[in-house]
Coordinates of C-alpha atoms in Angstrom, one line a residue:
M11 CA 65.5 128.3 -10.7
A12 CA 64.9 127.7 -14.5
Q13 CA 66.3 124.8 -16.5
I14 CA 69.6 125.7 -17.9
I15 CA 71.3 123.5 -20.5
E16 CA 74.7 124.5 -21.9
C17 CA 75.5 124.1 -25.6
V18 CA 79.2 124.5 -26.8
P19 CA 79.3 124.1 -30.6
N20 CA 82.8 124.2 -32.3
F21 CA 82.5 125.6 -35.8
S22 CA 85.4 125.3 -38.2
E23 CA 86.0 129.0 -38.8
G24 CA 88.3 131.1 -36.6
R25 CA 89.6 133.7 -39.0
N26 CA 86.8 135.3 -40.9
Q27 CA 85.2 137.8 -38.5
Q28 CA 82.2 138.3 -40.5
V29 CA 81.4 134.6 -40.4
I30 CA 82.0 134.3 -36.7
D31 CA 79.7 137.5 -36.1
A32 CA 77.1 136.0 -38.3
I33 CA 76.9 132.7 -36.4
S34 CA 76.8 134.8 -33.1
K35 CA 74.0 136.9 -34.4
S36 CA 72.0 133.8 -35.3
I37 CA 72.3 132.4 -31.8
K38 CA 71.3 135.7 -30.2
S39 CA 68.2 135.6 -32.3
V40 CA 66.7 132.8 -30.5
T41 CA 64.4 134.0 -27.5
G42 CA 65.3 132.7 -24.1
V43 CA 68.9 131.7 -25.1
S44 CA 71.9 133.6 -23.8
L45 CA 75.3 133.7 -25.6
L46 CA 77.8 133.8 -22.9
D47 CA 81.1 133.5 -24.7
V48 CA 82.7 133.4 -28.3
D49 CA 86.2 132.3 -28.4
P50 CA 87.8 132.2 -32.0
G51 CA 91.4 130.8 -32.6
K52 CA 93.3 131.9 -35.8
S53 CA 95.9 129.1 -35.9
T54 CA 93.3 126.5 -35.1
N55 CA 90.7 128.2 -37.5
R56 CA 87.9 127.2 -35.1
T57 CA 85.5 129.2 -33.0
V58 CA 83.8 127.8 -29.8
Y59 CA 80.5 129.4 -28.9
T60 CA 79.0 128.9 -25.4
F61 CA 75.3 129.5 -24.9
V62 CA 72.7 128.5 -22.5
G63 CA 68.9 128.1 -22.1
T64 CA 66.1 125.5 -21.9
A65 CA 66.2 122.2 -23.9
E66 CA 63.9 123.6 -26.6
G67 CA 65.9 127.0 -26.7
V68 CA 69.4 125.5 -27.0
V69 CA 68.4 123.0 -29.7
E70 CA 66.8 126.0 -31.7
A71 CA 69.8 128.1 -31.2
A72 CA 72.1 125.3 -32.4
M73 CA 69.9 124.8 -35.4
A74 CA 70.0 128.7 -36.2
A75 CA 73.8 128.6 -36.0
S76 CA 74.1 125.5 -38.1
R77 CA 71.9 127.0 -40.9
T78 CA 74.2 130.2 -41.0
A79 CA 77.3 127.9 -41.0
Y80 CA 75.9 125.8 -43.8
E81 CA 75.7 129.1 -45.9
L82 CA 79.0 130.5 -45.0
I83 CA 81.5 127.7 -44.2
D84 CA 83.0 125.6 -47.0
M85 CA 85.1 122.7 -45.7
T86 CA 86.9 122.3 -49.2
K87 CA 88.8 125.5 -48.4
Q88 CA 89.1 125.1 -44.7
S89 CA 92.4 124.3 -42.9
G90 CA 93.9 124.8 -39.5
E91 CA 95.8 123.2 -36.6
H92 CA 92.8 121.7 -34.8
P93 CA 91.6 118.3 -35.9
R94 CA 88.0 118.6 -37.4
L95 CA 85.4 116.5 -39.2
G96 CA 83.1 119.1 -40.4
A97 CA 81.9 122.8 -40.6
L98 CA 80.0 122.1 -37.3
D99 CA 82.7 119.9 -35.9
V100 CA 81.4 119.1 -32.4
C101 CA 78.1 120.0 -30.6
P102 CA 77.8 118.9 -27.0
F103 CA 74.8 119.5 -24.8
I104 CA 75.6 119.7 -21.0
P105 CA 73.3 119.9 -18.1
V106 CA 73.9 122.9 -15.7
S107 CA 70.7 123.5 -13.6
N108 CA 67.5 121.6 -13.3
A109 CA 68.5 119.4 -16.1
T110 CA 69.8 115.9 -16.3
L111 CA 72.1 113.9 -18.7
E112 CA 68.9 112.4 -19.9
D113 CA 67.6 115.6 -20.9
C114 CA 70.8 116.5 -22.7
V115 CA 70.9 113.1 -24.6
A116 CA 67.3 114.0 -25.8
C117 CA 68.6 117.5 -27.0
A118 CA 71.4 115.8 -28.8
K119 CA 69.2 113.5 -30.5
M120 CA 66.5 116.0 -31.4
F121 CA 69.2 118.4 -32.8
S122 CA 70.9 115.7 -34.8
E123 CA 67.7 114.4 -36.5
R124 CA 66.7 118.1 -37.3
L125 CA 70.1 118.9 -38.8
A126 CA 70.4 115.8 -40.8
K127 CA 66.8 116.2 -42.1
E128 CA 66.9 120.0 -42.8
L129 CA 70.4 120.2 -44.3
D130 CA 70.8 116.7 -45.4
V131 CA 74.2 116.2 -43.7
P132 CA 75.5 113.3 -41.8
V133 CA 75.6 113.3 -38.0
Y134 CA 77.2 111.1 -35.5
L135 CA 76.3 110.7 -31.7
Y136 CA 79.0 110.7 -29.0
G137 CA 79.2 110.7 -25.3
F138 CA 76.1 109.7 -23.3
A139 CA 74.0 109.9 -26.5
S140 CA 76.0 107.2 -28.2
E141 CA 75.0 103.4 -27.6
R142 CA 78.1 102.2 -29.3
D143 CA 81.3 101.9 -27.4
Y144 CA 83.8 102.2 -30.3
R145 CA 82.3 105.6 -31.2
K146 CA 81.6 107.2 -27.7
Q147 CA 84.5 109.6 -28.0
V148 CA 85.2 112.4 -30.3
P149 CA 88.7 111.2 -31.2
Q150 CA 87.3 107.9 -32.2
I151 CA 84.8 109.3 -34.5
R152 CA 87.1 112.1 -35.8
A153 CA 90.0 109.6 -36.8
G154 CA 91.0 110.3 -40.2
E155 CA 89.5 113.8 -40.0
Y156 CA 87.7 115.6 -42.8
E157 CA 90.1 114.3 -45.4
G158 CA 89.5 110.8 -44.6
L159 CA 85.7 110.9 -44.3
S160 CA 84.8 110.2 -47.9
S161 CA 86.1 106.6 -47.7
K162 CA 85.2 106.2 -44.0
I163 CA 81.5 107.1 -44.2
T164 CA 81.0 104.3 -46.6
K165 CA 82.0 101.6 -44.2
E166 CA 79.1 99.9 -42.4
E167 CA 80.6 100.5 -38.9
W168 CA 80.8 104.2 -39.6
K169 CA 77.4 104.8 -41.1
P170 CA 76.1 108.0 -39.4
D171 CA 73.4 107.8 -36.7
Y172 CA 71.4 110.4 -38.7
G173 CA 71.4 111.8 -42.3
P174 CA 73.1 110.4 -45.5
A175 CA 75.8 107.9 -45.4
D176 CA 77.4 110.0 -48.2
F177 CA 80.2 112.5 -48.3
R178 CA 79.1 116.2 -48.3
P179 CA 82.3 118.0 -49.3
K180 CA 81.1 121.4 -48.3
W181 CA 80.0 120.3 -44.8
G182 CA 81.8 117.2 -43.9
A183 CA 80.0 115.6 -40.9
T184 CA 78.8 116.8 -37.4
I185 CA 79.5 115.1 -34.0
A186 CA 76.7 115.8 -31.6
G187 CA 76.3 114.4 -28.1
A188 CA 75.8 114.8 -24.3
R189 CA 78.6 115.1 -21.7
K190 CA 79.0 116.2 -18.1
F191 CA 80.1 119.6 -17.4
L192 CA 83.9 120.0 -17.5
I193 CA 85.8 122.5 -15.3
A194 CA 89.3 123.7 -16.3
Y195 CA 90.8 124.4 -12.9
N196 CA 94.5 125.5 -12.2
I197 CA 96.1 125.7 -8.8
N198 CA 99.1 128.2 -8.4
L199 CA 102.4 127.3 -6.9
L200 CA 105.7 129.1 -6.2
S201 CA 107.7 126.1 -7.5
T202 CA 109.4 124.8 -10.6
K203 CA 107.3 123.4 -13.5
E204 CA 108.7 120.0 -12.7
Q205 CA 107.4 120.2 -9.1
A206 CA 104.1 121.1 -10.3
H207 CA 104.0 118.3 -12.7
R208 CA 105.1 115.8 -10.0
I209 CA 101.9 116.8 -8.0
A210 CA 99.8 116.6 -11.1
L211 CA 101.1 113.0 -11.7
N212 CA 100.2 112.2 -8.1
I213 CA 96.6 113.4 -8.2
R214 CA 95.4 112.9 -11.8
E215 CA 93.5 109.6 -12.6
Q216 CA 95.9 108.6 -15.3
G217 CA 98.8 109.0 -12.7
R218 CA 102.3 108.0 -14.1
S219 CA 101.1 104.7 -15.7
A220 CA 98.5 102.0 -15.6
K221 CA 100.4 100.4 -12.8
E222 CA 100.8 103.6 -11.0
P223 CA 97.4 105.5 -11.1
G224 CA 96.8 108.8 -9.5
R225 CA 94.5 109.5 -6.5
L226 CA 91.6 111.3 -8.1
K227 CA 89.1 109.8 -10.4
G228 CA 87.7 112.0 -13.2
V229 CA 90.7 114.5 -13.2
Q230 CA 93.2 115.1 -15.9
G231 CA 96.2 117.0 -15.1
I232 CA 99.7 118.3 -16.0
G233 CA 102.2 120.7 -14.5
W234 CA 103.3 123.8 -16.4
W235 CA 105.0 127.2 -16.2
Y236 CA 102.6 130.1 -16.2
D237 CA 104.8 133.0 -17.6
E238 CA 102.3 135.7 -17.2
G239 CA 102.1 135.1 -13.5
K240 CA 105.6 134.0 -13.0
I241 CA 104.4 130.8 -11.3
A242 CA 104.0 127.3 -12.0
Q243 CA 100.5 125.6 -12.0
V244 CA 98.9 122.2 -11.6
S245 CA 96.5 122.5 -14.5
T246 CA 93.6 120.2 -14.3
N247 CA 90.3 119.3 -16.1
L248 CA 87.6 117.9 -13.8
T249 CA 85.6 115.6 -16.0
D250 CA 83.2 114.3 -13.7
L251 CA 82.1 116.6 -10.7
D252 CA 79.9 113.8 -9.2
V253 CA 83.2 111.8 -8.6
T254 CA 85.7 114.5 -7.8
S255 CA 84.9 118.0 -6.7
L256 CA 86.8 121.3 -6.8
H257 CA 87.7 121.2 -3.1
Q258 CA 88.9 117.7 -3.4
V259 CA 91.4 118.7 -6.0
W260 CA 92.3 121.8 -4.0
T261 CA 92.8 119.8 -0.8
E262 CA 95.0 116.9 -2.4
V263 CA 97.3 119.6 -4.2
N264 CA 97.8 121.5 -1.0
K265 CA 98.5 118.2 0.8
D266 CA 101.3 117.4 -1.6
A267 CA 102.7 121.0 -1.7
T268 CA 102.9 121.0 2.0
E269 CA 105.0 117.8 1.9
L270 CA 107.2 119.4 -0.6
Q271 CA 107.3 122.7 1.2
I272 CA 105.9 124.6 -1.7
P273 CA 103.8 127.6 -1.2
V274 CA 100.3 127.5 -2.7
M275 CA 99.1 130.9 -4.1
G276 CA 95.4 130.5 -4.8
S277 CA 93.8 129.0 -8.0
E278 CA 92.0 130.0 -11.0
I279 CA 88.7 128.6 -12.9
V280 CA 89.0 128.9 -16.6
G281 CA 85.7 130.2 -18.2
L282 CA 82.4 129.9 -16.7
V283 CA 81.2 127.5 -13.9
P284 CA 77.9 126.2 -12.7
L285 CA 76.8 127.3 -9.3
K286 CA 76.5 123.9 -7.6
P287 CA 80.4 123.1 -7.6
M288 CA 80.9 126.5 -6.0
I289 CA 78.3 125.8 -3.2
D290 CA 79.7 122.4 -2.7
V291 CA 83.1 124.1 -2.1
A292 CA 81.4 126.4 0.5
E293 CA 79.6 123.5 2.2
Y294 CA 82.9 121.7 2.6
F295 CA 84.6 124.7 4.3
I296 CA 81.5 125.4 6.4
E297 CA 81.5 121.9 7.8
K298 CA 85.3 122.0 8.2
E299 CA 85.5 125.1 10.0
N300 CA 82.1 124.9 11.8
L301 CA 80.8 128.1 10.1
F302 CA 77.4 129.4 10.0
V303 CA 76.5 130.7 6.5
L304 CA 73.0 130.6 5.1
E305 CA 72.8 132.9 2.0
E306 CA 73.6 131.6 -1.3
E307 CA 75.9 134.4 -2.5
Q308 CA 77.7 134.5 0.9
K309 CA 78.4 130.8 0.3
V310 CA 79.8 131.7 -3.2
Q311 CA 82.0 134.5 -1.7
L312 CA 83.3 132.0 0.9
A313 CA 84.2 129.6 -1.9
V314 CA 86.0 132.3 -3.9
N315 CA 87.9 133.2 -0.8
R316 CA 88.9 129.8 0.4
L317 CA 90.2 128.7 -3.1
G318 CA 91.9 132.1 -3.7
L319 CA 90.2 132.6 -7.0
T320 CA 91.4 136.2 -7.1
T321 CA 95.0 135.7 -6.8
L322 CA 95.8 136.1 -10.6
S323 CA 92.8 138.2 -11.7
P324 CA 89.5 139.2 -10.4
F325 CA 86.8 136.6 -10.1
H326 CA 83.5 138.4 -10.8
Y327 CA 81.0 135.7 -9.8
K328 CA 78.0 137.7 -11.1
T329 CA 79.5 137.0 -14.6
R330 CA 81.6 133.8 -14.1
I331 CA 78.8 131.7 -12.6
I332 CA 76.5 130.6 -15.2
E333 CA 73.2 130.9 -13.3
Y334 CA 74.1 134.4 -12.4
A335 CA 75.4 135.3 -15.7
V336 CA 72.0 134.3 -17.3
D337 CA 69.1 136.6 -16.8
N338 CA 66.5 134.4 -15.0
S339 CA 64.1 137.3 -14.4
G340 CA 61.7 135.8 -16.8
S341 CA 61.6 132.4 -15.2
S342 CA 60.0 133.7 -11.9
P343 CA 57.8 136.8 -13.0
L344 CA 55.7 136.8 -9.8
L345 CA 58.6 136.4 -7.4
N346 CA 60.3 139.2 -9.1
K347 CA 57.5 141.7 -8.8
T348 CA 57.4 144.3 -6.2
V349 CA 54.7 143.8 -3.3
R350 CA 52.5 146.2 -4.9
E351 CA 52.9 144.8 -8.3
F352 CA 52.1 141.3 -6.9
I353 CA 48.9 142.4 -5.1
S354 CA 47.7 144.0 -8.2
E355 CA 48.5 141.0 -10.3
V356 CA 46.3 138.9 -7.9
A357 CA 43.6 141.4 -7.8
V358 CA 43.0 141.6 -11.6
R359 CA 40.2 139.9 -13.3
K360 CA 41.9 136.5 -14.3
P361 CA 42.1 133.2 -12.6
A362 CA 45.9 133.1 -12.1
P363 CA 47.9 133.9 -10.1
G364 CA 45.4 132.6 -7.5
G365 CA 45.0 130.9 -4.2
G366 CA 47.8 128.4 -4.9
S367 CA 50.5 131.2 -5.5
V368 CA 49.2 133.1 -2.6
A369 CA 49.3 130.0 -0.4
A370 CA 53.0 129.6 -1.3
L371 CA 53.7 133.2 -0.7
I372 CA 52.1 133.1 2.6
G373 CA 54.0 130.0 3.5
S374 CA 57.4 131.6 2.4
L375 CA 56.5 134.5 4.7
G376 CA 55.8 132.2 7.6
A377 CA 59.1 130.3 7.2
G378 CA 60.8 133.7 6.7
L379 CA 59.4 134.9 10.1
C380 CA 60.6 131.8 11.8
R381 CA 64.1 132.2 10.4
M382 CA 64.0 135.7 11.5
V383 CA 63.2 134.7 15.1
G384 CA 65.8 132.2 14.9
L385 CA 68.5 134.6 13.8
L386 CA 67.5 137.1 16.6
S387 CA 68.2 134.3 19.1
S388 CA 71.7 133.7 17.6
G389 CA 75.0 135.6 17.2
N390 CA 74.4 137.4 20.5
K391 CA 76.3 136.8 23.7
K392 CA 73.0 137.0 25.6
F393 CA 71.8 133.8 23.6
E394 CA 75.2 132.3 23.4
H395 CA 73.7 129.1 25.1
L396 CA 71.4 128.7 22.2
E397 CA 73.9 129.1 19.3
K398 CA 74.1 125.4 18.5
D399 CA 70.4 125.0 18.4
M400 CA 69.9 128.0 16.2
R401 CA 72.5 126.7 13.8
R402 CA 70.6 123.6 13.5
L403 CA 66.9 125.0 13.3
V404 CA 67.6 128.2 11.3
P405 CA 68.7 126.2 8.1
V406 CA 65.4 124.3 8.2
F407 CA 63.3 127.4 8.0
H408 CA 65.7 128.9 5.4
A409 CA 65.5 125.8 3.1
A410 CA 61.5 125.9 3.4
M411 CA 61.4 129.7 2.7
I412 CA 63.6 129.2 -0.5
R413 CA 61.4 126.2 -1.7
L414 CA 58.1 127.8 -1.0
S415 CA 59.2 130.9 -2.9
A416 CA 59.8 128.9 -6.0
L417 CA 56.4 127.4 -5.8
I418 CA 54.7 130.8 -6.0
D419 CA 55.4 130.8 -9.8
A420 CA 55.1 127.1 -10.2
D421 CA 51.5 127.1 -9.0
T422 CA 50.6 129.8 -11.7
R423 CA 52.5 127.9 -14.5
A424 CA 50.6 124.7 -13.6
F425 CA 47.2 126.3 -13.8
N426 CA 48.1 127.9 -17.1
S427 CA 49.2 124.6 -18.4
I428 CA 45.7 123.3 -17.8
I429 CA 44.3 126.2 -19.9
E430 CA 46.7 125.6 -22.6
A431 CA 46.1 121.8 -22.8
N432 CA 42.4 122.3 -23.0
R433 CA 42.9 124.7 -26.0
L434 CA 44.7 122.0 -28.0
P435 CA 42.8 120.7 -31.2
S436 CA 40.7 117.6 -31.0
G437 CA 39.2 117.2 -34.4
T438 CA 40.6 113.6 -35.1
P439 CA 40.8 110.6 -32.8
E440 CA 44.7 111.0 -32.6
L441 CA 44.4 114.7 -31.8
A442 CA 41.8 114.0 -29.1
A443 CA 44.0 111.4 -27.5
V444 CA 46.9 113.7 -27.4
K445 CA 44.7 116.5 -25.9
T446 CA 43.1 114.1 -23.2
E447 CA 46.8 113.0 -22.2
S448 CA 47.9 116.6 -22.0
V449 CA 45.0 117.7 -20.1
Q450 CA 45.4 114.7 -17.5
K451 CA 49.2 115.4 -17.2
A452 CA 48.5 119.3 -16.6
T453 CA 45.9 118.6 -14.1
L454 CA 48.1 116.2 -12.1
N455 CA 50.7 118.7 -12.1
A456 CA 48.3 121.4 -10.8
I457 CA 47.5 119.1 -7.9
E458 CA 51.2 118.1 -7.2
V459 CA 52.4 121.7 -6.8
P460 CA 50.2 122.9 -4.1
M461 CA 50.6 119.4 -2.5
E462 CA 54.3 120.2 -2.4
T463 CA 53.4 123.5 -0.7
A464 CA 51.6 121.6 2.1
K465 CA 54.4 119.1 2.5
V466 CA 57.2 121.8 2.8
V467 CA 55.2 123.6 5.5
N468 CA 54.4 120.5 7.4
S469 CA 58.0 119.4 7.3
I470 CA 59.0 122.5 9.6
W471 CA 56.3 122.2 12.5
D472 CA 58.7 120.3 14.8
A473 CA 61.4 122.8 14.2
L474 CA 58.9 125.6 15.0
V475 CA 57.9 123.9 18.2
E476 CA 61.4 123.6 19.3
L477 CA 62.2 127.2 18.4
A478 CA 59.1 128.6 20.1
A479 CA 60.3 126.9 23.5
V480 CA 63.5 128.8 23.6
A481 CA 63.5 131.7 21.1
N482 CA 64.0 135.4 22.0
I483 CA 60.8 136.3 23.9
T484 CA 60.8 139.9 22.5
A485 CA 60.1 138.3 19.1
I486 CA 57.5 135.8 20.1
S487 CA 54.7 137.8 18.3
D488 CA 56.6 137.3 15.1
L489 CA 56.5 133.6 15.7
Q490 CA 52.7 133.8 16.2
V491 CA 52.3 135.5 12.9
G492 CA 54.7 133.0 11.4
A493 CA 52.7 130.0 12.6
K494 CA 49.3 131.4 11.7
S495 CA 50.8 132.0 8.1
L496 CA 52.1 128.5 7.9
E497 CA 48.6 127.1 8.9
T498 CA 46.9 129.4 6.2
A499 CA 49.3 128.2 3.6
V500 CA 48.6 124.6 4.2
Y501 CA 44.8 125.3 4.2
G502 CA 45.1 127.3 1.0
A503 CA 47.3 124.6 -0.7
V504 CA 44.8 121.8 0.2
C505 CA 41.9 123.9 -1.0
N506 CA 43.7 124.1 -4.4
V507 CA 44.5 120.4 -4.5
K508 CA 40.7 119.5 -4.0
I509 CA 39.4 121.8 -6.6
N510 CA 41.5 120.1 -9.1
L511 CA 40.9 116.6 -8.2
P512 CA 37.6 116.1 -10.2
G513 CA 39.7 116.8 -13.2
L514 CA 41.4 113.6 -12.9
D515 CA 40.0 110.6 -14.8
D516 CA 41.7 107.9 -12.6
V517 CA 39.3 107.4 -9.6
S518 CA 41.8 105.4 -7.7
Q519 CA 44.5 108.2 -8.1
R520 CA 41.9 110.8 -7.2
D521 CA 41.0 109.0 -3.9
T522 CA 44.6 108.5 -3.0
L523 CA 45.4 112.1 -3.5
R524 CA 42.4 113.3 -1.5
E525 CA 43.4 111.2 1.3
E526 CA 46.9 112.4 1.3
A527 CA 45.5 116.1 1.2
E528 CA 43.3 115.4 4.3
K529 CA 46.3 113.9 6.2
G530 CA 48.3 117.0 5.4
L531 CA 45.6 119.1 6.9
E532 CA 45.5 117.0 10.0
T533 CA 49.4 117.2 10.3
C534 CA 49.0 121.0 9.9
R535 CA 46.4 121.2 12.6
Q536 CA 48.5 119.2 15.1
G537 CA 51.6 121.1 14.4
F538 CA 49.8 124.5 14.5
V539 CA 48.1 123.5 17.9
K540 CA 51.5 122.4 19.4
S541 CA 53.2 125.5 18.3
V542 CA 50.5 127.9 19.8
E543 CA 50.6 126.0 23.1
V544 CA 54.3 126.5 23.4
I545 CA 54.1 130.1 22.4
E546 CA 51.2 130.9 24.8
S547 CA 53.0 129.1 27.5
R548 CA 56.0 131.3 27.0
I549 CA 54.0 134.4 27.0
K550 CA 52.1 133.4 30.1
S551 CA 55.3 132.6 31.9
N552 CA 56.9 136.0 30.8
S553 CA 54.0 138.0 32.1
K554 CA 54.4 136.9 35.6

């Protein structure tokens, strides 16, 4: 899956629709960025935009939106109920998929530097991007608001991280940073507001006081009455999903509600949510209830069902889960082709996609065949005695199939990176050094990708041998094709490793990787031989 970083800039304009639309248009103009939500507030006079993309894409979109805001928003004429410091008040970058907080810190700093340089405005860093404790939180930096900025900005301790330490009346100042994803999550109760708040006090990190903290770290919460639904809610914000998950909040609220004899009527997620927290919910219930669910979207549906996310309104996961809401078809162009299109793409007169991508495809097909044979030996009364083993083995093949599928496009991207690196200019010593470094980095990546293909395949031989010994005999020929496909995948992957090795300047590294590739071939040979021996033994035994 492609890298997805979320950016949620808050602009100090929520009443002028023309300005709101103009900023939206500027965000949409950036290729590869998806604008997911625009939320204006008239009383707050503030609009929150939510868009996602790669690191480069979200920074560029944030810049495009800022340029528009610079032309159209005048802070000397702005007022509203929401605290604010500038025309672009806050601009957080948040990791969603295949991105880290470090990536988002880099985005925040890159954006801040560009914004300050291009528009000549002051920018403060906050959250994980800030290195100063007294100005890590937005309220700390925003204290005094726009009206107090002219005197505050001249103080040494409030000198901006980027841009001039001078008051810019039309713009004010911007706060940019990196933070973890926050989920607004409400659990519905047939109770009073006071009972809901009592539970909120029990679970939220703040608790009732410093001496009486709550049970869950990284959780903010209150109880309130939701008039539209005629129910009470424990309303929470999950500020650190690495510490406390959705299912933990759900479980703890249910525990307290049961003790108070209060019915729980499902829950709701406000706004969009990343895929991982939903999968984590599913995995919790799969383990708790001893379920057997493989497919990603089935796991999402299980999470939606167990949390009761459709109680108040429909939860359309295709539009509510960020990874599904974003069109990722461009990130896996080969994987998304039809079989006919893929064959044609391989057959044309160009070097990529080539053997590395084909090896990954063959490997994914081999793992898929093993998965199929495992499923044919499961969920049937005739094979009831194998159910426990199949529930353990099938996920191994499933995970390998998914990983190998992703390597199809990764291999072609790696090869194309070498081509692009070799096209870099080298007219000066500095440019030549940059080019050399880029070529070496791209070459190493073009070696590591097929090496990963071989490693993934070699990780499932033991499971294949075990499956071959007990699997549904009527599908044994499929297992034969699967084993041969896996062997071919490793052979093809190692061939691609070896052909790229001469491009590495580091002789020691070259030798180490060659040795690793040879070991991979030997591991494959042994795994294939064992698999074939077991398969042929089963066939011979069955023919008697």
